[in-house]
Amino acid sequence: MLDRFDKPFVEEILATVLRYGGDFAEVFVEDRYSTNIELKNGKVELAQTGRMFGVGIRGFLGDKAIYAYTNDLSKENILNVAKRVGEALGEIKLKDFSIDLRKKELENKHFVLWKPEQVKKEAKVGYMKRAYEAAKRYSPTIAQVVVRYWDYDQNVLIANSEGVFVTDNRVRTRLMINAVAVKDGQMESGFYGPGAAMGPEFLEKIDVEQAGVRAARIAVRMVDAQPAPAGKMTVVISNEFGGVIFHEAVGHALEASSVARGMSVFAGKLGQQVAAECVSAVDDATIPNAWGSANVDDEGTPTQRIMLIENGILKGYMIDKLGSRRMGMPSTGSGRRQDYTFAPTSRMSNTFILPGDYHPEEIIASVEYGLYAKTMGGGSVNPATGEFNFAVNEGYLIENGKITKPVKGATLIGKGYEIIQKIEMVGNDVARGQGMCGSYSGSIPADVGQPTIKVREIIVGGRNA
């Protein structure tokens, strides 16, 4: 369906915006096929497929932006929307202009074997049932298992008045398992949700039974756990989804949407020491088939690996086109959006702390008394101050350099910019976990990650002794 948006028509859309106002125009066209399936207690409760098609049109005047979208694909309507965007900008800046769109052929780094629409729902449900059965039989205390499957095949066309004209295909597949354990009136849950920028072949790449077991294990361990102690203590945060704290409490504060407005604790600190010397971190949307990867961002800019922090020194921000104007810095290919109904803004892709020198066992052995945060859960963050509050879904005490009894109900409380200064040891076991990140431009796939790290001191919310 993207074919109807040929160069002459797209040039006409862009020219219409500029004819009525602004100094920059952009078109984003999306055609998306998606599948959602839910399996509850072994039975399919939901099975949906959908098709989304629409157009978003944006204009800039300096650092002012206007965005509009429509799913009425008539030429008359689309040009009328473009006219209204230009009029809303309020000032004609380019009386004489020409638009010369030049299609750029992308190097595809994310090869897909099976398109989602090529695989029957029954086959997808088969994988889900294997994960369900593995989780259910893990322990008699498992009372409920819910398995969800989600995939989509998204084709986009992006063009702007600077001459960009590019198309891209993005495919995502994710399996999510939630297990609930009940024992002696206590109920705890465990979750695991692997995903990738792949087709349903992803379900062959992972071990779906082990995915189910992993969710069940968390629930079973925590239903037997004692309440976590409270107070300031040393905390070891495990690899993979432990990186959600860096993502939320530091990463969002490195996005241009916060930095350009001065609403970030890291604004104006490029080149300064902001973290411990053992800390280096990147945002990398070029990793082949990673959950948050793409060939180009949602503004048509090629993605890249961005060094955010290197040996504790702040090296870069994640910048979109509007942020580029406001900050006087080039775009880093970080403009992302949920779909055509959202204007893009600066967002993370695959954001993680780089590996260090220590084996995880060495890090645990160095702690006399503290908390081991094995699996992190959700939380809240204030990007302006960096203050965060995160639940620990699976936690254990560390006593005399050894992991001992499981504890539940722990929360980690602090400020992101302070925590990264208190990191004392960084492991060599970097791994990434998958999640959905919500912000101004909607909910998008994003990897979080890190090796095992040791933080000298964090406030742990739990039960006072």
PDB file of C-alpha atoms in Angstrom, residues 69-218:
ATOM      1  CA  TYR A  69      -2.224  12.438  11.093  1.00  0.00           C
ATOM      2  CA  THR A  70      -4.984  10.764   9.131  1.00  0.00           C
ATOM      3  CA  ASN A  71      -6.138   7.357   7.906  1.00  0.00           C
ATOM      4  CA  ASP A  72      -8.246   8.907   5.132  1.00  0.00           C
ATOM      5  CA  LEU A  73      -5.947   8.229   2.211  1.00  0.00           C
ATOM      6  CA  SER A  74      -7.702  10.303  -0.425  1.00  0.00           C
ATOM      7  CA  LYS A  75      -5.362  12.748  -2.129  1.00  0.00           C
ATOM      8  CA  GLU A  76      -7.668  15.645  -1.383  1.00  0.00           C
ATOM      9  CA  ASN A  77      -7.720  14.904   2.339  1.00  0.00           C
ATOM     10  CA  ILE A  78      -3.975  14.349   2.670  1.00  0.00           C
ATOM     11  CA  LEU A  79      -3.164  17.624   0.911  1.00  0.00           C
ATOM     12  CA  ASN A  80      -5.721  19.386   3.097  1.00  0.00           C
ATOM     13  CA  VAL A  81      -4.011  18.006   6.213  1.00  0.00           C
ATOM     14  CA  ALA A  82      -0.661  19.214   4.859  1.00  0.00           C
ATOM     15  CA  LYS A  83      -2.164  22.672   4.262  1.00  0.00           C
ATOM     16  CA  ARG A  84      -3.499  22.837   7.821  1.00  0.00           C
ATOM     17  CA  VAL A  85      -0.093  21.891   9.251  1.00  0.00           C
ATOM     18  CA  GLY A  86       1.535  24.709   7.286  1.00  0.00           C
ATOM     19  CA  GLU A  87      -1.147  27.210   8.307  1.00  0.00           C
ATOM     20  CA  ALA A  88      -0.788  26.227  11.969  1.00  0.00           C
ATOM     21  CA  LEU A  89       2.917  27.082  11.842  1.00  0.00           C
ATOM     22  CA  GLY A  90       1.789  30.598  11.040  1.00  0.00           C
ATOM     23  CA  GLU A  91       4.604  32.034   8.967  1.00  0.00           C
ATOM     24  CA  ILE A  92       5.814  31.397   5.420  1.00  0.00           C
ATOM     25  CA  LYS A  93       9.600  31.200   5.592  1.00  0.00           C
ATOM     26  CA  LEU A  94      10.491  29.664   2.223  1.00  0.00           C
ATOM     27  CA  LYS A  95       8.944  31.628  -0.644  1.00  0.00           C
ATOM     28  CA  ASP A  96      11.221  30.037  -3.210  1.00  0.00           C
ATOM     29  CA  PHE A  97      12.008  26.374  -2.648  1.00  0.00           C
ATOM     30  CA  SER A  98      12.411  23.120  -4.506  1.00  0.00           C
ATOM     31  CA  ILE A  99      12.104  19.605  -3.193  1.00  0.00           C
ATOM     32  CA  ASP A 100      14.250  16.934  -4.793  1.00  0.00           C
ATOM     33  CA  LEU A 101      13.596  13.573  -3.165  1.00  0.00           C
ATOM     34  CA  ARG A 102      16.338  11.019  -3.629  1.00  0.00           C
ATOM     35  CA  LYS A 103      15.607   7.489  -2.530  1.00  0.00           C
ATOM     36  CA  LYS A 104      18.291   5.987  -0.346  1.00  0.00           C
ATOM     37  CA  GLU A 105      18.805   2.242  -0.425  1.00  0.00           C
ATOM     38  CA  LEU A 106      19.361   0.902   3.068  1.00  0.00           C
ATOM     39  CA  GLU A 107      21.701  -1.820   4.198  1.00  0.00           C
ATOM     40  CA  ASN A 108      19.365  -4.218   5.981  1.00  0.00           C
ATOM     41  CA  LYS A 109      20.981  -5.475   9.204  1.00  0.00           C
ATOM     42  CA  HIS A 110      17.932  -7.312  10.485  1.00  0.00           C
ATOM     43  CA  PHE A 111      17.161 -10.351   8.358  1.00  0.00           C
ATOM     44  CA  VAL A 112      13.837 -12.084   8.870  1.00  0.00           C
ATOM     45  CA  LEU A 113      13.205 -15.708   7.906  1.00  0.00           C
ATOM     46  CA  TRP A 114       9.422 -15.845   8.353  1.00  0.00           C
ATOM     47  CA  LYS A 115       7.065 -12.906   8.046  1.00  0.00           C
ATOM     48  CA  PRO A 116       4.408 -12.971  10.811  1.00  0.00           C
ATOM     49  CA  GLU A 117       1.542 -13.237   8.311  1.00  0.00           C
ATOM     50  CA  GLN A 118       3.164 -16.323   6.754  1.00  0.00           C
ATOM     51  CA  VAL A 119       2.852 -18.401   9.936  1.00  0.00           C
ATOM     52  CA  LYS A 120      -0.561 -19.708  11.007  1.00  0.00           C
ATOM     53  CA  LYS A 121      -1.953 -18.817  14.417  1.00  0.00           C
ATOM     54  CA  GLU A 122      -2.186 -22.503  15.270  1.00  0.00           C
ATOM     55  CA  ALA A 123       1.595 -22.825  14.966  1.00  0.00           C
ATOM     56  CA  LYS A 124       2.158 -19.807  17.196  1.00  0.00           C
ATOM     57  CA  VAL A 125      -0.264 -21.212  19.773  1.00  0.00           C
ATOM     58  CA  GLY A 126       1.701 -24.472  19.722  1.00  0.00           C
ATOM     59  CA  TYR A 127       4.806 -22.690  20.991  1.00  0.00           C
ATOM     60  CA  MET A 128       2.728 -20.877  23.604  1.00  0.00           C
ATOM     61  CA  LYS A 129       1.327 -24.149  24.916  1.00  0.00           C
ATOM     62  CA  ARG A 130       4.826 -25.576  25.328  1.00  0.00           C
ATOM     63  CA  ALA A 131       5.787 -22.575  27.476  1.00  0.00           C
ATOM     64  CA  TYR A 132       2.541 -22.921  29.429  1.00  0.00           C
ATOM     65  CA  GLU A 133       3.033 -26.625  30.156  1.00  0.00           C
ATOM     66  CA  ALA A 134       6.634 -26.113  31.282  1.00  0.00           C
ATOM     67  CA  ALA A 135       5.619 -23.357  33.680  1.00  0.00           C
ATOM     68  CA  LYS A 136       2.600 -25.252  35.037  1.00  0.00           C
ATOM     69  CA  ARG A 137       4.472 -28.442  35.816  1.00  0.00           C
ATOM     70  CA  TYR A 138       7.404 -26.638  37.452  1.00  0.00           C
ATOM     71  CA  SER A 139       5.770 -26.818  40.880  1.00  0.00           C
ATOM     72  CA  PRO A 140       2.424 -27.770  42.481  1.00  0.00           C
ATOM     73  CA  THR A 141       2.293 -24.232  43.867  1.00  0.00           C
ATOM     74  CA  ILE A 142       1.849 -22.760  40.373  1.00  0.00           C
ATOM     75  CA  ALA A 143      -1.854 -21.840  40.334  1.00  0.00           C
ATOM     76  CA  GLN A 144      -2.105 -19.889  37.102  1.00  0.00           C
ATOM     77  CA  VAL A 145      -0.089 -19.324  33.943  1.00  0.00           C
ATOM     78  CA  VAL A 146      -0.874 -16.717  31.292  1.00  0.00           C
ATOM     79  CA  VAL A 147       1.103 -16.738  28.035  1.00  0.00           C
ATOM     80  CA  ARG A 148       0.888 -13.850  25.577  1.00  0.00           C
ATOM     81  CA  TYR A 149       2.266 -13.628  22.068  1.00  0.00           C
ATOM     82  CA  TRP A 150       2.690 -10.483  20.000  1.00  0.00           C
ATOM     83  CA  ASP A 151       4.147  -9.863  16.568  1.00  0.00           C
ATOM     84  CA  TYR A 152       4.003  -7.218  13.886  1.00  0.00           C
ATOM     85  CA  ASP A 153       5.251  -6.520  10.391  1.00  0.00           C
ATOM     86  CA  GLN A 154       5.636  -2.767   9.842  1.00  0.00           C
ATOM     87  CA  ASN A 155       6.454  -1.080   6.543  1.00  0.00           C
ATOM     88  CA  VAL A 156       7.226   2.632   6.622  1.00  0.00           C
ATOM     89  CA  LEU A 157       7.985   5.369   4.123  1.00  0.00           C
ATOM     90  CA  ILE A 158       9.691   8.499   5.443  1.00  0.00           C
ATOM     91  CA  ALA A 159      10.396  11.638   3.420  1.00  0.00           C
ATOM     92  CA  ASN A 160      11.214  15.246   4.226  1.00  0.00           C
ATOM     93  CA  SER A 161      11.945  18.572   2.562  1.00  0.00           C
ATOM     94  CA  GLU A 162      15.698  18.035   3.003  1.00  0.00           C
ATOM     95  CA  GLY A 163      15.502  15.356   0.275  1.00  0.00           C
ATOM     96  CA  VAL A 164      15.169  12.240   2.420  1.00  0.00           C
ATOM     97  CA  PHE A 165      13.054   9.499   0.817  1.00  0.00           C
ATOM     98  CA  VAL A 166      13.468   6.095   2.438  1.00  0.00           C
ATOM     99  CA  THR A 167      11.474   2.927   3.115  1.00  0.00           C
ATOM    100  CA  ASP A 168      12.092   0.366   5.834  1.00  0.00           C
ATOM    101  CA  ASN A 169      10.599  -2.880   7.098  1.00  0.00           C
ATOM    102  CA  ARG A 170      10.520  -3.669  10.823  1.00  0.00           C
ATOM    103  CA  VAL A 171       9.414  -7.036  12.192  1.00  0.00           C
ATOM    104  CA  ARG A 172       9.046  -7.828  15.899  1.00  0.00           C
ATOM    105  CA  THR A 173       8.100 -11.003  17.787  1.00  0.00           C
ATOM    106  CA  ARG A 174       7.681 -11.425  21.548  1.00  0.00           C
ATOM    107  CA  LEU A 175       6.612 -14.197  23.931  1.00  0.00           C
ATOM    108  CA  MET A 176       5.495 -13.217  27.458  1.00  0.00           C
ATOM    109  CA  ILE A 177       4.842 -15.614  30.338  1.00  0.00           C
ATOM    110  CA  ASN A 178       3.308 -14.682  33.680  1.00  0.00           C
ATOM    111  CA  ALA A 179       3.131 -17.387  36.352  1.00  0.00           C
ATOM    112  CA  VAL A 180       1.367 -17.127  39.735  1.00  0.00           C
ATOM    113  CA  ALA A 181       2.330 -19.260  42.739  1.00  0.00           C
ATOM    114  CA  VAL A 182       0.058 -19.679  45.774  1.00  0.00           C
ATOM    115  CA  LYS A 183       1.085 -21.199  49.105  1.00  0.00           C
ATOM    116  CA  ASP A 184      -0.364 -20.847  52.602  1.00  0.00           C
ATOM    117  CA  GLY A 185      -2.456 -17.881  51.566  1.00  0.00           C
ATOM    118  CA  GLN A 186       0.509 -16.085  49.976  1.00  0.00           C
ATOM    119  CA  MET A 187       0.526 -15.251  46.281  1.00  0.00           C
ATOM    120  CA  GLU A 188       3.509 -14.170  44.158  1.00  0.00           C
ATOM    121  CA  SER A 189       4.025 -13.837  40.421  1.00  0.00           C
ATOM    122  CA  GLY A 190       6.930 -14.243  38.041  1.00  0.00           C
ATOM    123  CA  PHE A 191       7.342 -12.814  34.540  1.00  0.00           C
ATOM    124  CA  TYR A 192       9.627 -13.368  31.581  1.00  0.00           C
ATOM    125  CA  GLY A 193       9.156 -11.776  28.175  1.00  0.00           C
ATOM    126  CA  PRO A 194      11.869 -12.369  25.554  1.00  0.00           C
ATOM    127  CA  GLY A 195      11.564 -10.672  22.173  1.00  0.00           C
ATOM    128  CA  ALA A 196      13.556  -9.745  19.066  1.00  0.00           C
ATOM    129  CA  ALA A 197      13.451  -7.906  15.746  1.00  0.00           C
ATOM    130  CA  MET A 198      12.728 -11.230  14.053  1.00  0.00           C
ATOM    131  CA  GLY A 199       9.776 -13.123  12.671  1.00  0.00           C
ATOM    132  CA  PRO A 200       8.168 -16.123  14.391  1.00  0.00           C
ATOM    133  CA  GLU A 201      11.411 -18.015  13.788  1.00  0.00           C
ATOM    134  CA  PHE A 202      12.404 -16.341  17.062  1.00  0.00           C
ATOM    135  CA  LEU A 203      10.337 -19.013  18.820  1.00  0.00           C
ATOM    136  CA  GLU A 204      12.693 -21.627  17.378  1.00  0.00           C
ATOM    137  CA  LYS A 205      15.758 -19.679  18.427  1.00  0.00           C
ATOM    138  CA  ILE A 206      14.819 -19.522  22.095  1.00  0.00           C
ATOM    139  CA  ASP A 207      13.910 -22.417  24.387  1.00  0.00           C
ATOM    140  CA  VAL A 208      10.207 -21.760  24.996  1.00  0.00           C
ATOM    141  CA  GLU A 209      10.047 -24.366  27.759  1.00  0.00           C
ATOM    142  CA  GLN A 210      12.880 -22.676  29.636  1.00  0.00           C
ATOM    143  CA  ALA A 211      11.123 -19.351  29.196  1.00  0.00           C
ATOM    144  CA  GLY A 212       8.113 -20.807  30.980  1.00  0.00           C
ATOM    145  CA  VAL A 213      10.298 -22.318  33.686  1.00  0.00           C
ATOM    146  CA  ARG A 214      12.014 -18.991  34.278  1.00  0.00           C
ATOM    147  CA  ALA A 215       8.716 -17.218  34.996  1.00  0.00           C
ATOM    148  CA  ALA A 216       7.548 -20.057  37.247  1.00  0.00           C
ATOM    149  CA  ARG A 217      10.846 -20.172  39.141  1.00  0.00           C
ATOM    150  CA  ILE A 218      10.568 -16.531  40.172  1.00  0.00           C
TER     151      ILE A 218
END
